[in-house]
Coordinates of C-alpha atoms in Angstrom, one line a residue:
M1 CA -44.9 -4.1 -11.3
T2 CA -41.7 -4.7 -9.5
L3 CA -38.2 -4.8 -10.7
K4 CA -35.8 -7.4 -9.1
T5 CA -32.3 -6.0 -9.1
R6 CA -29.0 -7.8 -8.7
A7 CA -25.3 -7.1 -9.3
W8 CA -24.1 -8.8 -12.4
S9 CA -20.6 -10.4 -12.3
S10 CA -19.8 -10.0 -16.0
P11 CA -19.9 -6.7 -18.0
K12 CA -21.7 -8.5 -20.9
D13 CA -24.7 -9.4 -18.7
G14 CA -24.7 -6.0 -17.2
N15 CA -24.9 -4.2 -20.5
K16 CA -27.7 -6.4 -21.7
H17 CA -30.0 -5.8 -18.7
Q18 CA -29.0 -2.1 -18.5
A19 CA -30.3 -1.5 -22.0
F20 CA -33.6 -3.2 -21.0
A21 CA -34.0 -1.2 -17.9
E22 CA -33.2 2.1 -19.6
K23 CA -35.8 1.3 -22.3
R24 CA -38.7 0.3 -20.0
F25 CA -37.9 2.5 -17.0
P26 CA -36.0 5.6 -18.0
S27 CA -36.9 7.6 -15.0
L28 CA -36.5 4.9 -12.4
L29 CA -33.7 5.4 -9.9
V30 CA -32.3 2.0 -9.2
T31 CA -30.8 1.4 -5.8
A32 CA -29.1 -1.7 -4.4
K33 CA -27.6 -2.9 -1.3
L34 CA -23.9 -3.5 -1.8
S35 CA -22.4 -6.8 -1.0
L36 CA -20.3 -7.0 2.1
R37 CA -17.5 -8.5 0.0
R38 CA -17.3 -5.2 -1.9
P39 CA -17.6 -2.6 0.8
N40 CA -15.7 0.0 -1.2
C41 CA -18.1 0.0 -4.2
R42 CA -20.6 2.8 -4.6
L43 CA -23.3 3.7 -7.0
S44 CA -22.7 6.3 -9.7
E45 CA -24.3 9.7 -9.5
M46 CA -27.5 8.5 -11.2
G47 CA -27.8 5.5 -8.9
S48 CA -27.4 3.0 -11.7
L49 CA -27.0 -0.5 -10.5
Y50 CA -24.9 -1.3 -13.6
Q51 CA -22.2 1.3 -13.1
L52 CA -20.5 0.4 -9.9
K53 CA -17.3 2.3 -9.3
E54 CA -14.5 1.2 -7.1
R55 CA -13.8 3.8 -4.5
V56 CA -10.3 4.2 -3.2
Y57 CA -10.6 4.0 0.6
F58 CA -7.8 3.3 3.1
P59 CA -9.2 2.3 6.5
K60 CA -8.7 5.1 9.0
R61 CA -7.9 2.6 11.8
C62 CA -5.0 1.4 9.7
I63 CA -3.6 4.9 9.6
F64 CA -3.8 5.1 13.3
M65 CA -2.1 1.7 13.6
I66 CA 0.8 2.7 11.2
L67 CA 1.4 6.0 13.0
G68 CA 1.1 4.3 16.4
F69 CA 3.8 1.8 15.2
F70 CA 6.2 4.6 14.2
G71 CA 5.5 6.4 17.5
T72 CA 6.6 3.4 19.6
F73 CA 9.5 2.9 17.1
L74 CA 10.8 6.4 17.8
L75 CA 10.3 6.1 21.5
Y76 CA 12.5 3.0 21.8
A77 CA 15.0 4.0 19.0
T78 CA 15.8 7.2 21.0
R79 CA 16.0 5.3 24.2
V80 CA 18.6 2.8 23.0
N81 CA 20.6 5.1 20.7
L82 CA 22.3 6.6 23.7
S83 CA 23.6 3.2 24.9
V84 CA 25.6 3.0 21.7
A85 CA 26.3 6.7 21.2
I86 CA 27.8 7.1 24.7
V87 CA 30.5 4.7 23.7
A88 CA 31.6 7.2 21.1
M89 CA 31.0 10.2 23.4
V90 CA 33.2 9.0 26.2
N91 CA 37.0 9.1 26.0
D92 CA 37.6 5.7 27.3
S93 CA 41.4 6.0 27.1
E94 CA 41.1 8.0 30.3
H95 CA 39.3 5.2 32.2
H96 CA 40.5 1.6 32.4
E97 CA 38.3 0.2 35.1
F98 CA 37.5 -2.8 32.9
N99 CA 40.3 -2.9 30.3
P100 CA 44.0 -2.3 31.2
F101 CA 45.1 -2.7 27.6
N102 CA 45.4 0.2 25.2
N103 CA 46.5 -1.3 21.9
S104 CA 45.3 -4.9 22.0
V105 CA 43.0 -7.3 23.7
K106 CA 43.8 -10.9 24.5
C107 CA 41.1 -13.5 24.5
Y108 CA 41.9 -16.1 27.1
N109 CA 40.2 -19.2 25.8
Q110 CA 40.9 -22.8 26.9
L111 CA 40.7 -24.0 23.3
R112 CA 42.3 -21.0 21.5
N113 CA 44.8 -18.4 22.6
D114 CA 44.5 -15.7 20.0
T115 CA 45.5 -12.1 20.2
H116 CA 43.3 -9.7 18.3
P117 CA 44.6 -6.2 17.7
A118 CA 42.1 -3.6 18.8
K119 CA 40.4 -1.6 16.0
N120 CA 40.9 2.1 15.7
V121 CA 38.9 4.2 18.0
Q122 CA 36.6 6.6 16.3
K123 CA 37.0 10.3 16.7
G124 CA 34.7 12.5 18.6
M125 CA 35.2 11.2 22.2
K126 CA 35.1 14.5 24.1
Y127 CA 33.9 13.8 27.6
N128 CA 35.9 12.2 30.4
W129 CA 32.9 10.6 32.1
D130 CA 33.7 7.6 34.3
S131 CA 31.6 4.5 34.6
K132 CA 29.6 6.0 37.5
I133 CA 28.6 9.0 35.5
Q134 CA 27.8 6.9 32.5
G135 CA 25.5 4.7 34.7
L136 CA 23.7 7.8 35.9
I137 CA 23.2 9.1 32.4
L138 CA 21.9 5.8 31.1
S139 CA 19.5 5.3 34.0
S140 CA 18.3 8.9 34.3
A141 CA 15.4 8.6 31.8
Y142 CA 13.8 5.8 33.8
Y143 CA 13.5 8.0 36.9
G144 CA 11.0 10.2 35.1
F145 CA 9.5 7.3 33.2
F146 CA 8.5 5.7 36.5
F147 CA 6.5 8.6 37.9
T148 CA 4.3 9.4 34.9
Q149 CA 2.7 6.0 34.2
L150 CA -0.5 6.5 36.2
P151 CA -0.8 10.2 35.4
G152 CA -0.6 9.3 31.7
G153 CA -3.7 7.1 31.9
I154 CA -5.7 9.7 33.9
L155 CA -4.8 12.5 31.5
S156 CA -5.7 10.3 28.5
E157 CA -9.2 9.9 29.9
R158 CA -9.7 13.6 30.7
I159 CA -7.8 15.3 27.9
G160 CA -7.6 12.7 25.2
A161 CA -5.1 9.9 24.3
K162 CA -4.3 11.5 20.9
W163 CA -2.7 14.6 22.4
I164 CA -1.1 12.9 25.4
Y165 CA 0.6 10.3 23.2
G166 CA 1.5 12.8 20.5
S167 CA 2.8 15.4 23.0
G168 CA 4.9 12.8 24.8
V169 CA 6.6 11.6 21.6
L170 CA 7.1 15.2 20.5
I171 CA 8.6 16.5 23.8
S172 CA 10.9 13.5 24.2
N173 CA 12.2 13.9 20.6
V174 CA 12.7 17.7 20.9
L175 CA 14.7 17.1 24.1
Y176 CA 16.6 14.4 22.4
L177 CA 17.7 16.9 19.8
L178 CA 19.1 19.1 22.6
L179 CA 21.3 16.4 24.1
P180 CA 24.5 17.1 22.1
F181 CA 24.3 20.7 23.3
A182 CA 23.5 19.6 26.8
A183 CA 26.6 17.4 26.9
S184 CA 28.8 20.4 26.2
L185 CA 27.3 22.1 29.2
G186 CA 28.1 19.3 31.5
Y187 CA 26.8 15.9 32.5
E188 CA 24.5 17.5 35.1
V189 CA 22.6 19.3 32.4
F190 CA 22.6 16.1 30.3
I191 CA 21.1 14.1 33.1
A192 CA 18.5 16.7 33.9
I193 CA 17.2 16.7 30.3
R194 CA 17.2 12.9 30.2
V195 CA 15.0 12.9 33.4
I196 CA 12.5 15.3 31.7
E197 CA 12.6 13.2 28.6
G198 CA 11.6 10.2 30.8
F199 CA 8.7 12.2 32.2
A200 CA 7.4 12.7 28.6
E201 CA 8.0 9.1 27.6
G202 CA 6.1 7.8 30.6
L203 CA 2.9 9.4 29.4
T204 CA 2.9 7.7 26.1
F205 CA 2.3 4.0 26.8
P206 CA -0.9 4.5 28.9
A207 CA -2.0 6.9 26.3
I208 CA -1.5 4.6 23.3
N209 CA -3.3 1.7 25.1
F210 CA -6.2 4.0 25.7
A211 CA -6.1 5.1 22.0
I212 CA -6.1 1.4 20.9
S213 CA -9.3 0.8 22.9
N214 CA -10.8 3.8 21.0
W215 CA -9.8 2.7 17.6
S216 CA -9.9 -1.1 17.5
P217 CA -12.9 -3.4 17.3
K218 CA -12.8 -6.4 19.6
S219 CA -12.0 -8.8 16.8
E220 CA -8.9 -6.8 15.8
R221 CA -7.7 -5.5 19.1
S222 CA -4.9 -8.0 19.6
R223 CA -3.8 -7.6 16.0
I224 CA -3.7 -3.8 16.1
S225 CA -1.9 -3.7 19.5
S226 CA 0.6 -6.3 18.4
I227 CA 1.5 -4.3 15.3
I228 CA 1.8 -1.1 17.2
F229 CA 4.1 -2.6 19.9
L230 CA 6.2 -4.3 17.2
G231 CA 7.7 -0.8 17.0
I232 CA 9.6 -1.6 20.2
P233 CA 11.9 -4.3 18.9
F234 CA 12.2 -2.6 15.5
G235 CA 13.1 0.6 17.2
M236 CA 15.8 -1.2 19.2
I237 CA 17.2 -2.9 16.1
I238 CA 17.3 0.1 13.8
G239 CA 18.3 2.5 16.6
M240 CA 21.3 0.6 17.7
T241 CA 22.4 -0.3 14.2
V242 CA 22.1 3.2 12.8
S243 CA 23.6 4.8 15.9
G244 CA 26.7 2.6 15.4
V245 CA 27.0 3.6 11.8
L246 CA 26.5 7.3 12.3
S247 CA 28.9 7.5 15.2
S248 CA 31.7 6.2 13.0
T249 CA 31.1 8.5 10.0
E250 CA 33.1 11.7 10.3
F251 CA 31.5 13.5 7.3
L252 CA 28.1 13.4 9.1
G253 CA 29.5 14.8 12.3
G254 CA 29.9 11.6 14.2
W255 CA 27.8 10.7 17.2
P256 CA 25.7 14.0 17.3
S257 CA 24.1 13.1 14.0
T258 CA 22.4 10.2 15.7
F259 CA 20.5 12.6 17.9
Y260 CA 19.7 15.0 15.1
L261 CA 18.4 12.3 12.8
F262 CA 16.0 10.6 15.2
G263 CA 14.9 13.8 16.9
S264 CA 14.0 15.3 13.5
C265 CA 12.0 12.2 12.6
G266 CA 10.0 12.6 15.8
I267 CA 9.0 16.1 14.9
L268 CA 8.0 15.0 11.4
W269 CA 6.0 12.1 12.9
F270 CA 4.1 14.5 15.1
I271 CA 2.9 16.5 12.1
F272 CA 1.4 13.4 10.5
W273 CA 0.0 12.2 13.9
S274 CA -1.7 15.6 14.7
T275 CA -3.3 15.9 11.2
L276 CA -4.3 12.4 10.3
V277 CA -5.3 10.8 13.6
Y278 CA -8.4 11.8 15.6
E279 CA -9.4 11.0 19.2
T280 CA -12.2 8.6 18.4
P281 CA -13.5 7.1 15.1
K282 CA -16.7 9.2 15.4
D283 CA -14.6 12.4 15.4
H284 CA -12.9 11.6 12.1
P285 CA -14.6 13.6 9.3
Y286 CA -13.6 11.2 6.5
I287 CA -14.3 7.8 8.0
S288 CA -16.8 5.7 6.2
A289 CA -20.1 4.7 7.8
E290 CA -19.2 1.1 7.3
E291 CA -15.9 1.3 9.2
L292 CA -17.4 3.4 11.9
A293 CA -20.1 0.9 12.5
Y294 CA -17.6 -2.0 12.4
I295 CA -15.4 -0.4 15.1
Q296 CA -18.3 0.6 17.3
D297 CA -20.1 -2.7 17.0
G298 CA -16.9 -4.6 17.9
Q299 CA -16.3 -2.7 21.1
T300 CA -17.4 -4.1 24.4
E301 CA -20.5 -2.9 26.2
S302 CA -18.6 -1.6 29.2
F303 CA -16.3 0.5 27.0
T304 CA -19.4 2.0 25.2
V305 CA -21.1 2.9 28.5
L306 CA -17.9 4.5 29.8
H307 CA -17.5 6.8 26.8
E308 CA -21.1 7.6 25.8
N309 CA -21.3 10.6 28.2
N310 CA -18.3 12.4 29.8
N311 CA -20.6 13.8 32.5
N312 CA -21.4 10.4 33.8
R313 CA -19.7 9.3 36.9
K314 CA -16.7 7.1 36.2
P315 CA -16.4 3.7 37.9
V316 CA -14.4 3.9 41.1
V317 CA -11.0 2.1 40.8
P318 CA -10.7 -0.6 43.6
W319 CA -7.1 0.3 44.5
K320 CA -7.1 -1.6 47.8
D321 CA -8.3 -4.8 46.1
I322 CA -5.8 -4.4 43.3
F323 CA -2.7 -4.0 45.5
S324 CA -3.9 -6.7 48.0
S325 CA -4.2 -9.2 45.1
L326 CA -1.6 -11.9 44.9
P327 CA -1.9 -12.4 41.1
V328 CA -1.3 -8.7 40.6
W329 CA 1.9 -8.9 42.6
A330 CA 2.9 -12.0 40.7
V331 CA 2.6 -10.1 37.5
I332 CA 4.5 -7.1 38.9
I333 CA 7.4 -9.3 40.0
A334 CA 7.5 -11.1 36.6
H335 CA 7.6 -7.8 34.8
L336 CA 10.3 -6.5 37.2
G337 CA 12.5 -9.4 36.4
N338 CA 11.9 -9.0 32.7
A339 CA 12.6 -5.2 32.9
Y340 CA 15.8 -5.8 34.8
A341 CA 17.3 -8.1 32.1
L342 CA 16.0 -5.8 29.3
V343 CA 17.5 -2.7 30.8
L344 CA 20.8 -4.5 31.5
L345 CA 21.1 -5.5 27.9
L346 CA 20.1 -2.0 26.7
A347 CA 22.4 0.0 28.9
E348 CA 25.4 -2.2 29.5
M349 CA 25.9 -4.5 26.5
P350 CA 27.3 -1.8 24.2
T351 CA 29.7 -0.6 26.8
Y352 CA 30.8 -4.1 27.5
F353 CA 31.5 -4.8 23.9
R354 CA 33.6 -1.7 23.6
Q355 CA 35.6 -1.6 26.8
V356 CA 36.1 -5.3 27.4
L357 CA 35.9 -6.9 23.9
Q358 CA 37.4 -3.8 22.2
L359 CA 34.9 -4.0 19.3
D360 CA 34.6 -1.0 16.9
I361 CA 31.5 1.1 17.2
Q362 CA 29.7 -0.3 14.0
T363 CA 30.2 -3.9 15.2
D364 CA 29.1 -2.8 18.7
G365 CA 25.8 -1.4 17.4
L366 CA 25.1 -4.4 15.2
L367 CA 25.8 -7.0 17.8
S368 CA 23.7 -5.1 20.4
A369 CA 20.8 -5.2 18.0
I370 CA 20.9 -9.0 17.3
P371 CA 19.0 -10.1 20.4
Y372 CA 16.0 -8.0 19.3
V373 CA 16.0 -9.5 15.9
C374 CA 15.7 -12.9 17.6
Q375 CA 13.0 -11.4 19.8
I376 CA 10.8 -10.8 16.8
V377 CA 11.3 -14.3 15.6
S378 CA 10.7 -15.9 19.0
S379 CA 7.6 -13.8 19.6
A380 CA 6.0 -15.0 16.4
A381 CA 6.9 -18.6 17.2
S382 CA 5.8 -18.5 20.8
S383 CA 2.4 -16.9 19.9
Y384 CA 1.9 -19.8 17.4
I385 CA 2.8 -22.4 19.9
A386 CA 0.6 -20.8 22.6
D387 CA -2.4 -20.7 20.1
R388 CA -1.9 -24.4 19.3
L389 CA -1.8 -25.3 23.0
R390 CA -4.9 -23.3 23.5
M391 CA -6.7 -25.0 20.7
S392 CA -5.8 -28.5 22.0
N393 CA -7.8 -27.8 25.2
K394 CA -5.2 -29.8 27.1
I395 CA -3.7 -26.9 29.0
S396 CA -5.6 -23.9 30.5
I397 CA -5.0 -20.4 29.3
T398 CA -3.5 -19.5 32.7
S399 CA -1.1 -22.4 32.6
I400 CA 0.0 -21.5 29.1
R401 CA 0.7 -17.9 30.1
K402 CA 2.7 -19.1 33.2
I403 CA 4.8 -21.5 31.1
M404 CA 5.6 -18.9 28.4
N405 CA 6.4 -16.3 31.0
S406 CA 8.7 -18.6 32.9
I407 CA 10.5 -19.7 29.8
E408 CA 11.1 -16.2 28.6
R409 CA 12.3 -14.8 31.9
D410 CA 14.5 -17.7 32.9
K411 CA 16.0 -18.0 29.3
R412 CA 16.8 -14.3 29.1
K413 CA 18.4 -14.1 32.6
S414 CA 20.4 -17.3 32.2
L415 CA 21.7 -16.5 28.7
T416 CA 22.5 -12.9 29.7
G417 CA 24.7 -14.2 32.5
F418 CA 26.3 -16.8 30.2
N419 CA 27.2 -14.1 27.6
F420 CA 28.7 -11.8 30.2
G421 CA 30.5 -14.7 31.9
F422 CA 32.3 -15.7 28.7

């Protein structure tokens, strides 16, 4: 005699059939295969089909995604904070390369000829750094950042992306905490610490990409990576805005509080990252079997073969073919143009607002953050347009990417020049 089991949708039907089963088959252990629509349901201790309990389960890949987002957020927040904070750190009354006026600034406009009194300069400007020294300070982190990109990927494969990424964020934030003290020792020490900070940051982006390949199934890889890298514009927005506010508040100590706040957040982030994130899903002690299977089944075959045995010989990277490929150089040049405009906005826009337009530090930070608010909106709109063009089958994927890339690069460079020109 067989018993056909099913999951009843209503409690009334469940109680009716449960009484029947308990009367006829008191010692029978009923098991059932749970529906895929209810992956978080489990049987009670006695295995009763009628007493399904909802299990509270938060996907472990979502924990990785959230902490990865905040990691990139902190990396870019600490990178752009200095662009605004240096306006408060430098005694610009000693340097007038760009602005010969002390008390007011005149806006020479063909339509209007208004004179706007300059707002009070915030306290705490201690260092007489000229524009050349400021340029060296703002660019120093990129020297280190450039040289650790490839080592970051190699170390992620050999040591593990979790610790390379976490250590990079931690070291850069600890050094960020030391910058106020380094400034008091001289700009040479300040620049040296910024270079080391750049070395640490350069390890992080190859590592987080490697970690994304470990933790994301193929169907969710674009979504997870997009959310993690949304930390970049959010870090710019929050970093610049908060830096402007903190630099103008005397009771919090002025501009040093910017470094203390975000540096401390980086140390706190590392505690969560080191305890809640694991190198691979199979290393996680609390991941569900369903989620583990979902992640592993969604990964590509080449990725699985590469990671199933560390003793296996890794594929040889065809460096000669890579660097002799014209498409590779086209991508490099495109990213070079994008990086030039981005760094120009990050490093010079706050100084331009302060020294030329005579804006106060709070307005400076707010206006410097506005382009990245628009970046989030335009990114969402462009991704929707690109998907619609792809679904229409009228334009190839390569052509869509070229069009979007050209629009973004040309628009940024032209509008940047327009803003500085006026």
